[in-house]
PDB file of N, CA and C in Angstrom:
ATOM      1  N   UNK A   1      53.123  27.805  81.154  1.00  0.00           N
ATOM      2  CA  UNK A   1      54.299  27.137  80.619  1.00  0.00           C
ATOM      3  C   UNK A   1      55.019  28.134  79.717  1.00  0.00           C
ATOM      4  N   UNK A   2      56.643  28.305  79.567  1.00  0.00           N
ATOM      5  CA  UNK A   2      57.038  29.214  79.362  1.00  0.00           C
ATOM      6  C   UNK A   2      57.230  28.944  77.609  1.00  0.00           C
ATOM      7  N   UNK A   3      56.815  30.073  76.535  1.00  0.00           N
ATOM      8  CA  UNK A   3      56.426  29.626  75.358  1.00  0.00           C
ATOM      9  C   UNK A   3      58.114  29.027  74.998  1.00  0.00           C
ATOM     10  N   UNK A   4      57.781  28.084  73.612  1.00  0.00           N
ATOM     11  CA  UNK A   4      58.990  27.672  72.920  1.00  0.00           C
ATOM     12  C   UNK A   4      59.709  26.701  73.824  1.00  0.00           C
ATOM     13  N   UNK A   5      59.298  25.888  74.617  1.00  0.00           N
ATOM     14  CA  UNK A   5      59.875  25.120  75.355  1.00  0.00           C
ATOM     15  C   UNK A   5      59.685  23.811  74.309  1.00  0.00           C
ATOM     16  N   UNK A   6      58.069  23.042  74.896  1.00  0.00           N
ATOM     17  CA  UNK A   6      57.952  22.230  73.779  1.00  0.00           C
ATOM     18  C   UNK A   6      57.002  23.356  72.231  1.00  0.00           C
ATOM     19  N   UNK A   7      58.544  22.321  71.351  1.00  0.00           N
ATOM     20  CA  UNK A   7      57.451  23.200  70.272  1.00  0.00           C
ATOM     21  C   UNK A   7      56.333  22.969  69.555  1.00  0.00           C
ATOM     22  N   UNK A   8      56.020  21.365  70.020  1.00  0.00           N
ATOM     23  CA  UNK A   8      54.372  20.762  69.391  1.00  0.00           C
ATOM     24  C   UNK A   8      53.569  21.860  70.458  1.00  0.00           C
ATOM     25  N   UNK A   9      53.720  22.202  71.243  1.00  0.00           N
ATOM     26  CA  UNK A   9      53.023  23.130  72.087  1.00  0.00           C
ATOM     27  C   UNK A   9      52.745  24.536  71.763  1.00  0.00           C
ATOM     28  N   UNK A  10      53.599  24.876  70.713  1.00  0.00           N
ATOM     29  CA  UNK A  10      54.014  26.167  70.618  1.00  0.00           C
ATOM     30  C   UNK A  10      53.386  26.738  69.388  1.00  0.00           C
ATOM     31  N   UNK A  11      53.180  25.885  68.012  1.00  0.00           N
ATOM     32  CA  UNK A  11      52.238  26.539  67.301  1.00  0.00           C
ATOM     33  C   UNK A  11      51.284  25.110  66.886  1.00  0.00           C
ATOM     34  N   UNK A  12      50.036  25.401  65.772  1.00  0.00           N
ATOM     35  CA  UNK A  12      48.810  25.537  66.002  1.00  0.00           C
ATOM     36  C   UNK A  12      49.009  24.011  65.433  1.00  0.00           C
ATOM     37  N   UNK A  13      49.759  23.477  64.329  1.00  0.00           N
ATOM     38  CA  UNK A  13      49.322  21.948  63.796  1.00  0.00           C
ATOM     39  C   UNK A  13      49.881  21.332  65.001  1.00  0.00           C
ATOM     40  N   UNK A  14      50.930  21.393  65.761  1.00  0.00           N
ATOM     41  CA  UNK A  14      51.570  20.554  66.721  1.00  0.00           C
ATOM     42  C   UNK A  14      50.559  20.363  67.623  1.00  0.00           C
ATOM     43  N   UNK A  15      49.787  21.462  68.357  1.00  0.00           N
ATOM     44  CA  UNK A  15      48.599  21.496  69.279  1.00  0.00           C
ATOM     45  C   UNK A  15      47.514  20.569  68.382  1.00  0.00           C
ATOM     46  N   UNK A  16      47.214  20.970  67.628  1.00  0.00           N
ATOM     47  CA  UNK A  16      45.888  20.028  66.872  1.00  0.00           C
ATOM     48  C   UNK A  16      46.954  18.608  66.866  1.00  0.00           C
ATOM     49  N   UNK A  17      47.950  17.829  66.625  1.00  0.00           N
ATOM     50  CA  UNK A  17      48.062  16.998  66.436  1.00  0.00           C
ATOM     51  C   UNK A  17      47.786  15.968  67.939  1.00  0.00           C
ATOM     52  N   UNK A  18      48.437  16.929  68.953  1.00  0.00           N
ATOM     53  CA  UNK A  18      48.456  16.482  70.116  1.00  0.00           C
ATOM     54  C   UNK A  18      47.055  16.452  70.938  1.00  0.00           C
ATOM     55  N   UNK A  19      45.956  17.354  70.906  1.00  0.00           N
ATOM     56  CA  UNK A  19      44.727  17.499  70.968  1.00  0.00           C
ATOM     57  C   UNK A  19      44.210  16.029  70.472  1.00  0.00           C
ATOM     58  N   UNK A  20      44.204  15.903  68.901  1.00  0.00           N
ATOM     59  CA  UNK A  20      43.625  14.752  68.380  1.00  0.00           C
ATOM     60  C   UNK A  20      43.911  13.783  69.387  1.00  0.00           C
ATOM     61  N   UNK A  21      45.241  12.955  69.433  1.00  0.00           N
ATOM     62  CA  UNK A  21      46.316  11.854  70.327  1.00  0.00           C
ATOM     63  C   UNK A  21      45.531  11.848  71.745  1.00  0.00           C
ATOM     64  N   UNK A  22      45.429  12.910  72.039  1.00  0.00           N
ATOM     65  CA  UNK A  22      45.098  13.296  73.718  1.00  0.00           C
ATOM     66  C   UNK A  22      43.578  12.287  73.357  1.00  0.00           C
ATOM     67  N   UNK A  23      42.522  13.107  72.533  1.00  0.00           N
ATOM     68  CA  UNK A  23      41.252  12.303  72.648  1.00  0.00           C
ATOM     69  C   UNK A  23      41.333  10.919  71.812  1.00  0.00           C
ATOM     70  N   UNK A  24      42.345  10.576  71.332  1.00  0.00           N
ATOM     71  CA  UNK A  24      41.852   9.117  70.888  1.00  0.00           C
ATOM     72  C   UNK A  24      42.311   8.243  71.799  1.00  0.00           C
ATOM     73  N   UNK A  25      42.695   9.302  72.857  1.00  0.00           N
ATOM     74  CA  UNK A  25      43.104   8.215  74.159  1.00  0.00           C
ATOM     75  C   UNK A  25      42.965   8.564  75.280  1.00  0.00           C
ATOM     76  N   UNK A  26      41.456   9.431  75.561  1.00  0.00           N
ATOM     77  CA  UNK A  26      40.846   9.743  76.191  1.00  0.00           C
ATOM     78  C   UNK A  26      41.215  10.395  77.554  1.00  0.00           C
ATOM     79  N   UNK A  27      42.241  11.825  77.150  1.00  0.00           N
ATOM     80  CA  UNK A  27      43.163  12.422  77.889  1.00  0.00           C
ATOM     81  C   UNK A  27      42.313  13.409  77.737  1.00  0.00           C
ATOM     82  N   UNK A  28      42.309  14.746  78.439  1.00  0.00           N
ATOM     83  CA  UNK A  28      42.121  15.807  78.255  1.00  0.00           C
ATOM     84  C   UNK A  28      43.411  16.523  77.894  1.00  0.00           C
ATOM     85  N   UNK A  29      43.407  17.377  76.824  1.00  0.00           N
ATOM     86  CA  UNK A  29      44.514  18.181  77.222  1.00  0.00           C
ATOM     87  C   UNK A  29      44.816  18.954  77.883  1.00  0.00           C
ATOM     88  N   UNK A  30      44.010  19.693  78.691  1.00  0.00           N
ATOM     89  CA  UNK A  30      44.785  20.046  79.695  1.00  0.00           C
ATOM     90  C   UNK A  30      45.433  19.636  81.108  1.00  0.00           C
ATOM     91  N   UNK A  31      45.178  18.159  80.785  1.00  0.00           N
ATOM     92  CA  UNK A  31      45.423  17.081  81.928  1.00  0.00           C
ATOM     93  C   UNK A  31      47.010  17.132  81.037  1.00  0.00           C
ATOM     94  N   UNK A  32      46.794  16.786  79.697  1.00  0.00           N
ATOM     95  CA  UNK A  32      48.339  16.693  79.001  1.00  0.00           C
ATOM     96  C   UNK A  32      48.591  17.423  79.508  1.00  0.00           C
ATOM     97  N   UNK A  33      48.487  19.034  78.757  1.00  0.00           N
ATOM     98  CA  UNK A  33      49.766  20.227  79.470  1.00  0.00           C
ATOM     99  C   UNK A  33      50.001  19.941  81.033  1.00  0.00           C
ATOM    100  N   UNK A  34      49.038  19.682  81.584  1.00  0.00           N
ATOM    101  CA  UNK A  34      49.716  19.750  82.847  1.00  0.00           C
ATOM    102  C   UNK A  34      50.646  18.667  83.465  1.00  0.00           C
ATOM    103  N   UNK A  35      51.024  17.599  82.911  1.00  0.00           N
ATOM    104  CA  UNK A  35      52.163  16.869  83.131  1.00  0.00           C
ATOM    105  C   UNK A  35      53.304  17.290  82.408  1.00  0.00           C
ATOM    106  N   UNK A  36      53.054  17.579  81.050  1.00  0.00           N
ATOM    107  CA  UNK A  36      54.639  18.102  80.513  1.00  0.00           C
ATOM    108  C   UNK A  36      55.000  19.261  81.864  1.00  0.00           C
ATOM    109  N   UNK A  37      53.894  20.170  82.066  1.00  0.00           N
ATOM    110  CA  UNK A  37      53.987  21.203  82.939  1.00  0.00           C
ATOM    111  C   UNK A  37      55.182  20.978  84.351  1.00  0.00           C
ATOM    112  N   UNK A  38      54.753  19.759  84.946  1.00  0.00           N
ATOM    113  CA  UNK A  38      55.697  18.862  86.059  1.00  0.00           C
ATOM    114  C   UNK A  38      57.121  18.632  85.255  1.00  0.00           C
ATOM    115  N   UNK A  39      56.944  18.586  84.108  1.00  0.00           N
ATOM    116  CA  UNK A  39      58.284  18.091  83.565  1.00  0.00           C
ATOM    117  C   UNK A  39      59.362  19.146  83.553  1.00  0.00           C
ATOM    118  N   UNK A  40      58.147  20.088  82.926  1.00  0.00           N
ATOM    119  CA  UNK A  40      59.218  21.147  82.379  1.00  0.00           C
ATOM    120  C   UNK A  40      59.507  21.758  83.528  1.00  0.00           C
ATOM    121  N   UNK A  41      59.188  22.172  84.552  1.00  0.00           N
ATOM    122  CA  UNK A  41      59.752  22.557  86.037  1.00  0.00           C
ATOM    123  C   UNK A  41      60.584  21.812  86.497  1.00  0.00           C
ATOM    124  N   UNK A  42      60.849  20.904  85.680  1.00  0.00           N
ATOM    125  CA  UNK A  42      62.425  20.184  86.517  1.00  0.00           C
ATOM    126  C   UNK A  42      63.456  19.954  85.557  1.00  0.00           C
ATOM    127  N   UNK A  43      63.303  20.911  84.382  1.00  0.00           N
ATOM    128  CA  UNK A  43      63.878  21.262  83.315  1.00  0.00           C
ATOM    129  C   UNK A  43      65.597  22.177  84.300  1.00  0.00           C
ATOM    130  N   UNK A  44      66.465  21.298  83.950  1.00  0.00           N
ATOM    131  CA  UNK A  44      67.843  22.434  84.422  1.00  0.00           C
ATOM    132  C   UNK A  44      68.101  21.567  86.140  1.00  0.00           C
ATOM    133  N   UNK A  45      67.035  20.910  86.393  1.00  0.00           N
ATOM    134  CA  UNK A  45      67.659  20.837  88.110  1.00  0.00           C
ATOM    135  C   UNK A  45      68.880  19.147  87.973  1.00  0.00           C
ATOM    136  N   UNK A  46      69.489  19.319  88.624  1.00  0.00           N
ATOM    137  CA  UNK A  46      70.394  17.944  88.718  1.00  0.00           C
ATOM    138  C   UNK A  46      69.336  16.986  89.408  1.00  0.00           C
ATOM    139  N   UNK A  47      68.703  16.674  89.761  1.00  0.00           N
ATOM    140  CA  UNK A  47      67.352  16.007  90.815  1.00  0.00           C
ATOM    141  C   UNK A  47      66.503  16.051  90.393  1.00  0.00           C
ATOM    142  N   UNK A  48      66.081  15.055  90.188  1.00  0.00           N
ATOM    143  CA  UNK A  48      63.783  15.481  89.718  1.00  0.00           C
ATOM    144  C   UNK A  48      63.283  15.228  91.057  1.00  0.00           C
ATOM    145  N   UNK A  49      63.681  15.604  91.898  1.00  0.00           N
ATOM    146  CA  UNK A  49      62.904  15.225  93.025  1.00  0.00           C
ATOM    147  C   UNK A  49      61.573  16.097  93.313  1.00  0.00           C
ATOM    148  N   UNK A  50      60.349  15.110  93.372  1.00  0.00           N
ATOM    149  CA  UNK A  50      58.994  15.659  93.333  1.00  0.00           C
ATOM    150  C   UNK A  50      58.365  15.146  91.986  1.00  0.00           C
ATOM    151  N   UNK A  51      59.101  14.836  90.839  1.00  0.00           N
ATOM    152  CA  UNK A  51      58.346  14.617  89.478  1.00  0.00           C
ATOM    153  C   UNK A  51      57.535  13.585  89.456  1.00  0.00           C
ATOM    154  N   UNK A  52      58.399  12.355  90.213  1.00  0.00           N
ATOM    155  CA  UNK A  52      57.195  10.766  90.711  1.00  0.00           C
ATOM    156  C   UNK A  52      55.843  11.602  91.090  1.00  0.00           C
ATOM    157  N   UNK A  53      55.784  12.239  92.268  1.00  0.00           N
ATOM    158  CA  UNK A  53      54.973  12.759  93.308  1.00  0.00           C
ATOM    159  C   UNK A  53      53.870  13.749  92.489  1.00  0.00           C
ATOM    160  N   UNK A  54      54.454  14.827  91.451  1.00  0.00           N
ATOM    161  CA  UNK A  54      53.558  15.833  91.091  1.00  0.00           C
ATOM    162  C   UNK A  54      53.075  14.752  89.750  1.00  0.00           C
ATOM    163  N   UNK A  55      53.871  13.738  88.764  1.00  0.00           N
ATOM    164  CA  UNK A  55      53.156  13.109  87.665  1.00  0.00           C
ATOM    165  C   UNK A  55      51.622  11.970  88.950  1.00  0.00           C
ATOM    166  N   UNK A  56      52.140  11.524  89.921  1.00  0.00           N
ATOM    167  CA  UNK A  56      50.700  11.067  90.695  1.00  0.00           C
ATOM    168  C   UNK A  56      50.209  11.545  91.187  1.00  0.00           C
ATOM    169  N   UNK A  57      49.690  12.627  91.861  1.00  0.00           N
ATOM    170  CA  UNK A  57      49.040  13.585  92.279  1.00  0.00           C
ATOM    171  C   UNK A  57      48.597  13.822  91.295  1.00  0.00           C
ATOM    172  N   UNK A  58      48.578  14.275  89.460  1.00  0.00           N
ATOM    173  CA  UNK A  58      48.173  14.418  88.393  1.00  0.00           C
ATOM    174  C   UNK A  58      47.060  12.988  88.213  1.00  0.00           C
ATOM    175  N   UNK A  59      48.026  12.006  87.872  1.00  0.00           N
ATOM    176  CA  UNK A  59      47.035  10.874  87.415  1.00  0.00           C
ATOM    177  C   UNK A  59      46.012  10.469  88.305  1.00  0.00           C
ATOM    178  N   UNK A  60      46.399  10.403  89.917  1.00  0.00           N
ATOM    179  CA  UNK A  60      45.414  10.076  90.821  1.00  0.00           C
ATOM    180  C   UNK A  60      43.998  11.084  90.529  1.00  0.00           C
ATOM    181  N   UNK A  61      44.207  12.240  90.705  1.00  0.00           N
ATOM    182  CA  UNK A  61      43.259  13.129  90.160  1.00  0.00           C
ATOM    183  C   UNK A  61      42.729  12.961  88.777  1.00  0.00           C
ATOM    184  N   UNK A  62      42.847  12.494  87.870  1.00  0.00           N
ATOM    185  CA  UNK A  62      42.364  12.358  86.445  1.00  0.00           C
ATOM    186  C   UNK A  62      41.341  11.207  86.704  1.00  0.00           C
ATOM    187  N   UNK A  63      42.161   9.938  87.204  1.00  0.00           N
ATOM    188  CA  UNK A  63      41.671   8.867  87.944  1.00  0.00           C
ATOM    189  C   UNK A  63      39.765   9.186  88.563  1.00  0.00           C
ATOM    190  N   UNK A  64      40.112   9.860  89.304  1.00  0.00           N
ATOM    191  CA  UNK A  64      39.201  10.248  89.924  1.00  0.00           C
ATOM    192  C   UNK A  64      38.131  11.139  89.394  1.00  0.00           C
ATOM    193  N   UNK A  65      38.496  11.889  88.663  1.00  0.00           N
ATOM    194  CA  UNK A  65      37.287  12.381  87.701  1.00  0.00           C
ATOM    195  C   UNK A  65      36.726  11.430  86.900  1.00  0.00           C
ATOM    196  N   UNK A  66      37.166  10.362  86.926  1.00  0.00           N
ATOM    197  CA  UNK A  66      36.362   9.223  85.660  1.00  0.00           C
ATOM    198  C   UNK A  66      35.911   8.979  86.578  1.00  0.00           C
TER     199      UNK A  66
END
């Protein structure tokens, strides 16, 4: 992910805040980054076409590791 995009992402209390959030609600974060990840690739396009598709393909898979 390209730095300074999101900036809770970008330095260290924003990450610890979001880390914490992630496990009190039993996310991984790197399951997080990887949906902002879908997001931010459709950052600039007139269309999100694919974002439905790549955010379920994400959750179905998370899904499935539980």
């Amino acid at each position: 992910m390209p730095r300074n995009v999101v900036v809770l992402l970008d330095n260290a209390d924003g990450r610890a805040m979001i880390k914490k959030t992630c496990k009190e609600n039993d996310l991984l974060f790197a399951e997080f980054q990887e949906l902002v990840q879908a997001e931010v690739e459709q950052t600039g396009k007139q269309r999100r076409a694919g974002l439905w598709d790549s955010f379920d393909d994400i959750l179905d898979r998370i899904q499935m590791e539980e």
